[in-house]
PDB file of C-alpha atoms and ligand atoms in Angstrom:
ATOM      1  CA  MET A   1      -5.303  11.481  29.536  1.00 45.00           C
ATOM      2  CA  THR A   2      -8.935  12.488  29.419  1.00 54.00           C
ATOM      3  CA  PRO A   3     -10.379  13.983  26.234  1.00 53.00           C
ATOM      4  CA  ASN A   4     -10.472  17.390  27.979  1.00 85.00           C
ATOM      5  CA  HIS A   5      -6.674  17.640  28.146  1.00 92.00           C
ATOM      6  CA  LYS A   6      -6.562  16.903  24.451  1.00 94.00           C
ATOM      7  CA  GLN A   7      -9.344  19.373  23.753  1.00 97.00           C
ATOM      8  CA  THR A   8      -7.269  22.122  25.419  1.00 97.00           C
ATOM      9  CA  PHE A   9      -4.118  20.941  23.635  1.00 97.00           C
ATOM     10  CA  PHE A  10      -5.730  21.055  20.178  1.00 97.00           C
ATOM     11  CA  ASN A  11      -7.660  24.267  20.877  1.00 97.00           C
ATOM     12  CA  GLU A  12      -4.365  25.967  21.702  1.00 97.00           C
ATOM     13  CA  LEU A  13      -2.741  24.621  18.532  1.00 96.00           C
ATOM     14  CA  ALA A  14      -5.611  25.500  16.202  1.00 97.00           C
ATOM     15  CA  GLY A  15      -4.496  29.010  15.189  1.00 96.00           C
ATOM     16  CA  ARG A  16      -1.085  27.785  14.010  1.00 96.00           C
ATOM     17  CA  TRP A  17      -2.033  24.227  13.004  1.00 95.00           C
ATOM     18  CA  ASP A  18      -1.655  24.854   9.285  1.00 92.00           C
ATOM     19  CA  GLN A  19       1.776  26.463   9.779  1.00 91.00           C
ATOM     20  CA  LEU A  20       3.248  23.590  11.790  1.00 92.00           C
ATOM     21  CA  PRO A  21       6.129  21.704  10.155  1.00 83.00           C
ATOM     22  CA  LEU A  22       5.577  18.473   8.216  1.00 81.00           C
ATOM     23  CA  PRO A  23       2.149  19.124   6.650  1.00 88.00           C
ATOM     24  CA  PRO A  24       0.992  16.184   4.520  1.00 93.00           C
ATOM     25  CA  ASP A  25       1.703  16.784   0.834  1.00 94.00           C
ATOM     26  CA  ALA A  26      -1.063  17.245  -1.711  1.00 95.00           C
ATOM     27  CA  GLY A  27      -0.218  13.915  -3.373  1.00 96.00           C
ATOM     28  CA  THR A  28      -0.828  11.984  -0.139  1.00 97.00           C
ATOM     29  CA  LEU A  29      -4.100  13.803   0.572  1.00 96.00           C
ATOM     30  CA  SER A  30      -5.395  13.293  -2.917  1.00 95.00           C
ATOM     31  CA  ARG A  31      -4.355   9.615  -2.943  1.00 96.00           C
ATOM     32  CA  PHE A  32      -6.085   9.001   0.396  1.00 97.00           C
ATOM     33  CA  VAL A  33      -9.328  10.802  -0.451  1.00 95.00           C
ATOM     34  CA  GLY A  34      -9.375   9.176  -3.897  1.00 93.00           C
ATOM     35  CA  ARG A  35      -9.286   5.781  -2.196  1.00 94.00           C
ATOM     36  CA  CYS A  36     -12.087   6.731   0.225  1.00 94.00           C
ATOM     37  CA  LEU A  37     -14.733   8.037  -2.129  1.00 91.00           C
ATOM     38  CA  GLY A  38     -16.435   6.515  -5.187  1.00 83.00           C
ATOM     39  CA  ALA A  39     -19.816   6.787  -6.798  1.00 79.00           C
ATOM     40  CA  SER A  40     -21.984   6.042  -3.763  1.00 88.00           C
ATOM     41  CA  ALA A  41     -20.199   8.405  -1.360  1.00 91.00           C
ATOM     42  CA  ASN A  42     -23.097  10.815  -0.931  1.00 93.00           C
ATOM     43  CA  ARG A  43     -22.815  11.420   2.783  1.00 95.00           C
ATOM     44  CA  VAL A  44     -19.328  11.531   4.268  1.00 96.00           C
ATOM     45  CA  LEU A  45     -18.233  11.893   7.896  1.00 97.00           C
ATOM     46  CA  ASP A  46     -14.690  13.176   8.565  1.00 97.00           C
ATOM     47  CA  VAL A  47     -13.753  12.373  12.176  1.00 98.00           C
ATOM     48  CA  GLY A  48     -11.072  14.560  13.799  1.00 98.00           C
ATOM     49  CA  CYS A  49     -11.262  16.916  10.827  1.00 98.00           C
ATOM     50  CA  GLY A  50      -9.212  19.721  12.400  1.00 98.00           C
ATOM     51  CA  THR A  51      -8.950  22.748  10.130  1.00 97.00           C
ATOM     52  CA  GLY A  52     -10.382  20.800   7.195  1.00 96.00           C
ATOM     53  CA  ILE A  53      -7.295  19.566   5.406  1.00 96.00           C
ATOM     54  CA  LEU A  54      -9.340  17.010   3.444  1.00 95.00           C
ATOM     55  CA  LEU A  55     -12.138  19.392   2.458  1.00 93.00           C
ATOM     56  CA  PRO A  56     -10.714  20.660  -0.851  1.00 92.00           C
ATOM     57  CA  TYR A  57     -10.338  17.037  -1.972  1.00 92.00           C
ATOM     58  CA  LEU A  58     -13.684  15.831  -0.624  1.00 91.00           C
ATOM     59  CA  GLY A  59     -15.468  18.611  -2.443  1.00 80.00           C
ATOM     60  CA  GLN A  60     -14.144  17.612  -5.875  1.00 70.00           C
ATOM     61  CA  ALA A  61     -17.109  15.632  -7.105  1.00 61.00           C
ATOM     62  CA  GLU A  62     -19.461  15.751 -10.048  1.00 59.00           C
ATOM     63  CA  ALA A  63     -22.452  15.203  -7.788  1.00 58.00           C
ATOM     64  CA  PRO A  64     -23.100  17.317  -4.688  1.00 66.00           C
ATOM     65  CA  ARG A  65     -22.013  15.512  -1.581  1.00 84.00           C
ATOM     66  CA  GLU A  66     -22.941  16.139   2.042  1.00 93.00           C
ATOM     67  CA  ILE A  67     -19.832  16.412   4.183  1.00 95.00           C
ATOM     68  CA  VAL A  68     -20.028  16.356   7.967  1.00 96.00           C
ATOM     69  CA  GLU A  69     -16.879  17.337   9.839  1.00 97.00           C
ATOM     70  CA  LEU A  70     -16.559  16.342  13.474  1.00 98.00           C
ATOM     71  CA  ASP A  71     -13.942  17.553  15.946  1.00 98.00           C
ATOM     72  CA  LEU A  72     -13.625  17.871  19.684  1.00 97.00           C
ATOM     73  CA  ALA A  73     -11.756  21.203  19.529  1.00 98.00           C
ATOM     74  CA  GLU A  74     -14.043  24.141  18.770  1.00 97.00           C
ATOM     75  CA  ALA A  75     -11.050  26.336  17.824  1.00 98.00           C
ATOM     76  CA  MET A  76     -10.119  23.856  15.086  1.00 98.00           C
ATOM     77  CA  LEU A  77     -13.660  24.118  13.687  1.00 98.00           C
ATOM     78  CA  LEU A  78     -13.473  27.909  13.876  1.00 97.00           C
ATOM     79  CA  GLU A  79     -10.252  27.928  11.823  1.00 97.00           C
ATOM     80  CA  ASN A  80     -11.882  25.433   9.472  1.00 97.00           C
ATOM     81  CA  ARG A  81     -14.823  27.793   8.854  1.00 96.00           C
ATOM     82  CA  LYS A  82     -12.489  30.793   8.408  1.00 95.00           C
ATOM     83  CA  LYS A  83     -10.572  28.901   5.731  1.00 94.00           C
ATOM     84  CA  HIS A  84     -13.330  27.101   3.885  1.00 93.00           C
ATOM     85  CA  GLY A  85     -16.487  29.033   4.735  1.00 89.00           C
ATOM     86  CA  ALA A  86     -19.514  27.652   6.504  1.00 85.00           C
ATOM     87  CA  LYS A  87     -21.244  26.212   3.447  1.00 83.00           C
ATOM     88  CA  THR A  88     -18.751  23.545   2.373  1.00 86.00           C
ATOM     89  CA  ALA A  89     -19.504  21.229   5.298  1.00 93.00           C
ATOM     90  CA  VAL A  90     -21.650  20.771   8.370  1.00 95.00           C
ATOM     91  CA  HIS A  91     -19.452  21.189  11.448  1.00 96.00           C
ATOM     92  CA  VAL A  92     -20.119  19.198  14.580  1.00 98.00           C
ATOM     93  CA  CYS A  93     -18.209  19.778  17.806  1.00 98.00           C
ATOM     94  CA  ALA A  94     -18.303  16.436  19.606  1.00 98.00           C
ATOM     95  CA  GLU A  95     -16.185  13.562  20.840  1.00 97.00           C
ATOM     96  CA  ALA A  96     -15.517  10.836  18.304  1.00 98.00           C
ATOM     97  CA  GLN A  97     -16.224   8.375  21.111  1.00 97.00           C
ATOM     98  CA  ARG A  98     -19.823   9.686  21.265  1.00 97.00           C
ATOM     99  CA  PRO A  99     -20.833  10.776  17.783  1.00 98.00           C
ATOM    100  CA  PRO A 100     -24.259  12.463  17.927  1.00 98.00           C
ATOM    101  CA  PHE A 101     -25.736  10.701  14.894  1.00 98.00           C
ATOM    102  CA  ARG A 102     -28.290   8.005  14.240  1.00 98.00           C
ATOM    103  CA  ASP A 103     -26.716   4.656  13.297  1.00 98.00           C
ATOM    104  CA  GLY A 104     -26.146   3.868   9.658  1.00 98.00           C
ATOM    105  CA  ILE A 105     -26.555   7.300   8.108  1.00 97.00           C
ATOM    106  CA  PHE A 106     -23.136   7.705   6.443  1.00 97.00           C
ATOM    107  CA  ASP A 107     -21.832   6.121   3.227  1.00 96.00           C
ATOM    108  CA  ARG A 108     -18.242   6.865   4.192  1.00 96.00           C
ATOM    109  CA  VAL A 109     -16.458   7.505   7.467  1.00 97.00           C
ATOM    110  CA  ILE A 110     -12.932   8.805   7.136  1.00 98.00           C
ATOM    111  CA  CYS A 111     -10.324   9.656   9.712  1.00 98.00           C
ATOM    112  CA  PHE A 112      -7.019  11.197   8.697  1.00 98.00           C
ATOM    113  CA  ASN A 113      -4.074  11.780  11.034  1.00 98.00           C
ATOM    114  CA  ALA A 114      -6.346  11.570  14.066  1.00 98.00           C
ATOM    115  CA  LEU A 115      -7.094   7.983  15.186  1.00 98.00           C
ATOM    116  CA  PRO A 116      -4.412   7.603  17.918  1.00 98.00           C
ATOM    117  CA  HIS A 117      -5.910  10.581  19.761  1.00 98.00           C
ATOM    118  CA  LEU A 118      -9.423   9.109  19.773  1.00 98.00           C
ATOM    119  CA  THR A 119      -8.906   6.859  22.754  1.00 96.00           C
ATOM    120  CA  PRO A 120      -9.942   4.168  23.433  1.00 97.00           C
ATOM    121  CA  VAL A 121      -9.278   3.390  19.792  1.00 98.00           C
ATOM    122  CA  ASP A 122     -11.319   0.166  19.744  1.00 98.00           C
ATOM    123  CA  GLY A 123     -14.416   1.875  21.167  1.00 98.00           C
ATOM    124  CA  THR A 124     -14.090   4.717  18.684  1.00 98.00           C
ATOM    125  CA  LEU A 125     -13.756   2.318  15.756  1.00 98.00           C
ATOM    126  CA  ARG A 126     -16.991   0.630  16.854  1.00 98.00           C
ATOM    127  CA  GLN A 127     -18.698   4.029  16.891  1.00 98.00           C
ATOM    128  CA  MET A 128     -17.383   4.780  13.419  1.00 98.00           C
ATOM    129  CA  LEU A 129     -18.753   1.476  12.139  1.00 98.00           C
ATOM    130  CA  ASN A 130     -22.097   2.238  13.815  1.00 98.00           C
ATOM    131  CA  CYS A 131     -22.263   5.499  11.857  1.00 98.00           C
ATOM    132  CA  LEU A 132     -21.929   3.617   8.547  1.00 98.00           C
ATOM    133  CA  ARG A 133     -24.733   2.049   6.556  1.00 97.00           C
ATOM    134  CA  PRO A 134     -24.254  -1.627   5.611  1.00 97.00           C
ATOM    135  CA  GLY A 135     -21.836  -1.642   2.668  1.00 97.00           C
ATOM    136  CA  GLY A 136     -20.362   1.699   3.770  1.00 96.00           C
ATOM    137  CA  LEU A 137     -16.618   2.184   3.856  1.00 97.00           C
ATOM    138  CA  LEU A 138     -14.412   3.149   6.796  1.00 98.00           C
ATOM    139  CA  SER A 139     -10.997   4.600   5.912  1.00 98.00           C
ATOM    140  CA  ILE A 140      -8.233   5.343   8.391  1.00 98.00           C
ATOM    141  CA  GLY A 141      -5.291   7.231   6.940  1.00 98.00           C
ATOM    142  CA  HIS A 142      -2.003   8.751   8.021  1.00 98.00           C
ATOM    143  CA  SER A 143       0.780  10.585   6.304  1.00 97.00           C
ATOM    144  CA  MET A 144       3.316   8.489   8.254  1.00 96.00           C
ATOM    145  CA  GLY A 145       3.678   4.809   8.973  1.00 98.00           C
ATOM    146  CA  SER A 146       2.771   3.656  12.495  1.00 98.00           C
ATOM    147  CA  GLU A 147       6.377   3.289  13.661  1.00 98.00           C
ATOM    148  CA  GLN A 148       7.299   6.812  12.582  1.00 97.00           C
ATOM    149  CA  LEU A 149       4.116   8.324  14.035  1.00 97.00           C
ATOM    150  CA  ASN A 150       4.406   6.571  17.400  1.00 98.00           C
ATOM    151  CA  GLN A 151       7.986   7.799  17.714  1.00 97.00           C
ATOM    152  CA  PHE A 152       6.808  11.312  16.848  1.00 96.00           C
ATOM    153  CA  HIS A 153       4.078  11.282  19.537  1.00 97.00           C
ATOM    154  CA  SER A 154       6.582  10.081  22.162  1.00 97.00           C
ATOM    155  CA  GLU A 155       8.803  13.034  21.274  1.00 96.00           C
ATOM    156  CA  VAL A 156       5.930  15.545  21.388  1.00 94.00           C
ATOM    157  CA  GLY A 157       4.872  14.214  24.815  1.00 96.00           C
ATOM    158  CA  GLY A 158       2.197  15.999  26.873  1.00 94.00           C
ATOM    159  CA  PRO A 159      -1.420  14.961  26.332  1.00 95.00           C
ATOM    160  CA  VAL A 160      -0.581  13.078  23.116  1.00 96.00           C
ATOM    161  CA  GLY A 161       2.660  11.436  24.308  1.00 96.00           C
ATOM    162  CA  ASP A 162       1.006   8.069  24.923  1.00 96.00           C
ATOM    163  CA  ASP A 163      -1.238   8.083  21.852  1.00 97.00           C
ATOM    164  CA  ARG A 164      -0.389   5.131  19.662  1.00 98.00           C
ATOM    165  CA  LEU A 165      -1.392   4.074  16.176  1.00 98.00           C
ATOM    166  CA  PRO A 166      -1.626   0.267  15.947  1.00 98.00           C
ATOM    167  CA  GLN A 167       0.242  -1.356  13.073  1.00 98.00           C
ATOM    168  CA  ALA A 168      -2.080  -1.538  10.092  1.00 98.00           C
ATOM    169  CA  ARG A 169      -2.331  -5.338  10.129  1.00 98.00           C
ATOM    170  CA  ILE A 170      -3.321  -5.218  13.821  1.00 98.00           C
ATOM    171  CA  LEU A 171      -5.914  -2.517  13.179  1.00 98.00           C
ATOM    172  CA  GLY A 172      -7.216  -4.628  10.298  1.00 98.00           C
ATOM    173  CA  ARG A 173      -7.530  -7.653  12.575  1.00 98.00           C
ATOM    174  CA  LEU A 174      -9.364  -5.553  15.169  1.00 98.00           C
ATOM    175  CA  LEU A 175     -11.847  -4.342  12.543  1.00 98.00           C
ATOM    176  CA  ALA A 176     -12.342  -7.928  11.372  1.00 98.00           C
ATOM    177  CA  THR A 177     -13.243  -8.966  14.949  1.00 98.00           C
ATOM    178  CA  MET A 178     -15.893  -6.233  14.808  1.00 98.00           C
ATOM    179  CA  GLY A 179     -17.416  -7.939  11.769  1.00 97.00           C
ATOM    180  CA  ALA A 180     -16.076  -5.597   9.084  1.00 98.00           C
ATOM    181  CA  GLU A 181     -14.578  -6.817   5.813  1.00 98.00           C
ATOM    182  CA  VAL A 182     -11.007  -5.537   5.675  1.00 98.00           C
ATOM    183  CA  LEU A 183     -10.025  -4.322   2.213  1.00 98.00           C
ATOM    184  CA  CYS A 184      -6.486  -3.090   2.821  1.00 98.00           C
ATOM    185  CA  ALA A 185      -3.928  -2.622   5.598  1.00 98.00           C
ATOM    186  CA  GLU A 186      -0.957  -0.612   4.361  1.00 98.00           C
ATOM    187  CA  ASP A 187       1.727   0.724   6.684  1.00 98.00           C
ATOM    188  CA  GLU A 188       4.964   2.071   5.283  1.00 97.00           C
ATOM    189  CA  SER A 189       7.177   5.123   5.530  1.00 96.00           C
ATOM    190  CA  GLY A 190       5.037   8.159   4.626  1.00 95.00           C
ATOM    191  CA  TRP A 191       1.777   6.254   4.176  1.00 97.00           C
ATOM    192  CA  TYR A 192      -0.801   4.379   6.280  1.00 98.00           C
ATOM    193  CA  CYS A 193      -4.184   3.256   5.031  1.00 98.00           C
ATOM    194  CA  VAL A 194      -6.625   0.760   6.520  1.00 98.00           C
ATOM    195  CA  GLN A 195     -10.015   0.362   4.877  1.00 98.00           C
ATOM    196  CA  ALA A 196     -12.909  -1.839   5.924  1.00 98.00           C
ATOM    197  CA  ARG A 197     -16.415  -2.314   4.622  1.00 98.00           C
ATOM    198  CA  LYS A 198     -19.333  -2.646   7.017  1.00 97.00           C
ATOM    199  CA  ARG A 199     -21.191  -5.890   6.275  1.00 96.00           C
TER     200      ARG A 199
HETATM  201  C1  SAM B 201      -3.562  15.555  14.581  1.00 89.86           C
HETATM  202  S1  SAM B 201      -5.021  16.506  14.397  1.00 89.86           S
HETATM  203  C2  SAM B 201      -5.492  16.141  12.725  1.00 89.86           C
HETATM  204  C3  SAM B 201      -6.491  17.089  12.146  1.00 89.86           C
HETATM  205  C4  SAM B 201      -6.790  16.882  10.671  1.00 89.86           C
HETATM  206  N1  SAM B 201      -7.413  15.609  10.427  1.00 89.86           N
HETATM  207  C5  SAM B 201      -5.527  17.049   9.868  1.00 89.86           C
HETATM  208  O1  SAM B 201      -5.031  16.050   9.324  1.00 89.86           O
HETATM  209  O2  SAM B 201      -5.042  18.192   9.775  1.00 89.86           O
HETATM  210  C6  SAM B 201      -6.168  15.550  15.335  1.00 89.86           C
HETATM  211  C7  SAM B 201      -7.546  16.159  15.458  1.00 89.86           C
HETATM  212  O3  SAM B 201      -8.353  15.290  16.229  1.00 89.86           O
HETATM  213  C8  SAM B 201      -9.133  16.075  17.105  1.00 89.86           C
HETATM  214  N2  SAM B 201      -9.501  15.253  18.269  1.00 89.86           N
HETATM  215  C9  SAM B 201      -8.706  14.867  19.290  1.00 89.86           C
HETATM  216  N3  SAM B 201      -9.396  14.112  20.149  1.00 89.86           N
HETATM  217  C10 SAM B 201     -10.659  14.033  19.656  1.00 89.86           C
HETATM  218  C11 SAM B 201     -11.838  13.380  20.088  1.00 89.86           C
HETATM  219  N4  SAM B 201     -11.876  12.656  21.210  1.00 89.86           N
HETATM  220  N5  SAM B 201     -12.950  13.486  19.319  1.00 89.86           N
HETATM  221  C12 SAM B 201     -12.941  14.208  18.184  1.00 89.86           C
HETATM  222  N6  SAM B 201     -11.848  14.852  17.727  1.00 89.86           N
HETATM  223  C13 SAM B 201     -10.725  14.765  18.449  1.00 89.86           C
HETATM  224  C14 SAM B 201      -8.250  17.240  17.467  1.00 89.86           C
HETATM  225  O4  SAM B 201      -8.972  18.341  17.961  1.00 89.86           O
HETATM  226  C15 SAM B 201      -7.547  17.515  16.145  1.00 89.86           C
HETATM  227  O5  SAM B 201      -8.243  18.454  15.371  1.00 89.86           O
END
């Protein structure tokens, strides 16, 4: 499927995205964001941000932090702004495969419940690493393990039916071949987290 089919798919879902069944629980969101941030996380890029599910957690910091939220679906960003206001984050409507940023400007790149849609996944991961400064941290998270999520996408079908999340250890190996230092690769029922530091 081309990104345009997915753009239409997610644009159509945007208005009811937050009411869909199985939203991630607050504990999972807080655990994931807690693992992503840290003292030097001044400029954060959230790729495939949707309606901004991570924003309330990203904003909880003593120091002001610049948050850039990127999504392909303009309707998702519209819902995001309705919910959180325009001042909490900078919104960028773009494809994750072609992020419109200079290399190395982010301290953190995070991607929650979105990676399988950002095909080809390997090319998108390279772009995410390009966005990071040396020493910056890339975090890929999901509120399901890969097996559960891949089954779910097969059942949903349509433009996302073939979207697959690699097992965490395989994603970790892929990031290592790209020169990143893999810090964790966790993949279990209800939780997926792969983190890698750009060298
Ligand atoms: C499953 S939703 C997750 C949204 C949000 N992270 C959340 O957890 O609620 C996936 C998001 O990725 C976005 N997306 C899909 N393909 C994309 C692409 N090629 N580039 C950027 N965003 C994309 C969709 O528009 C959608 O908002």
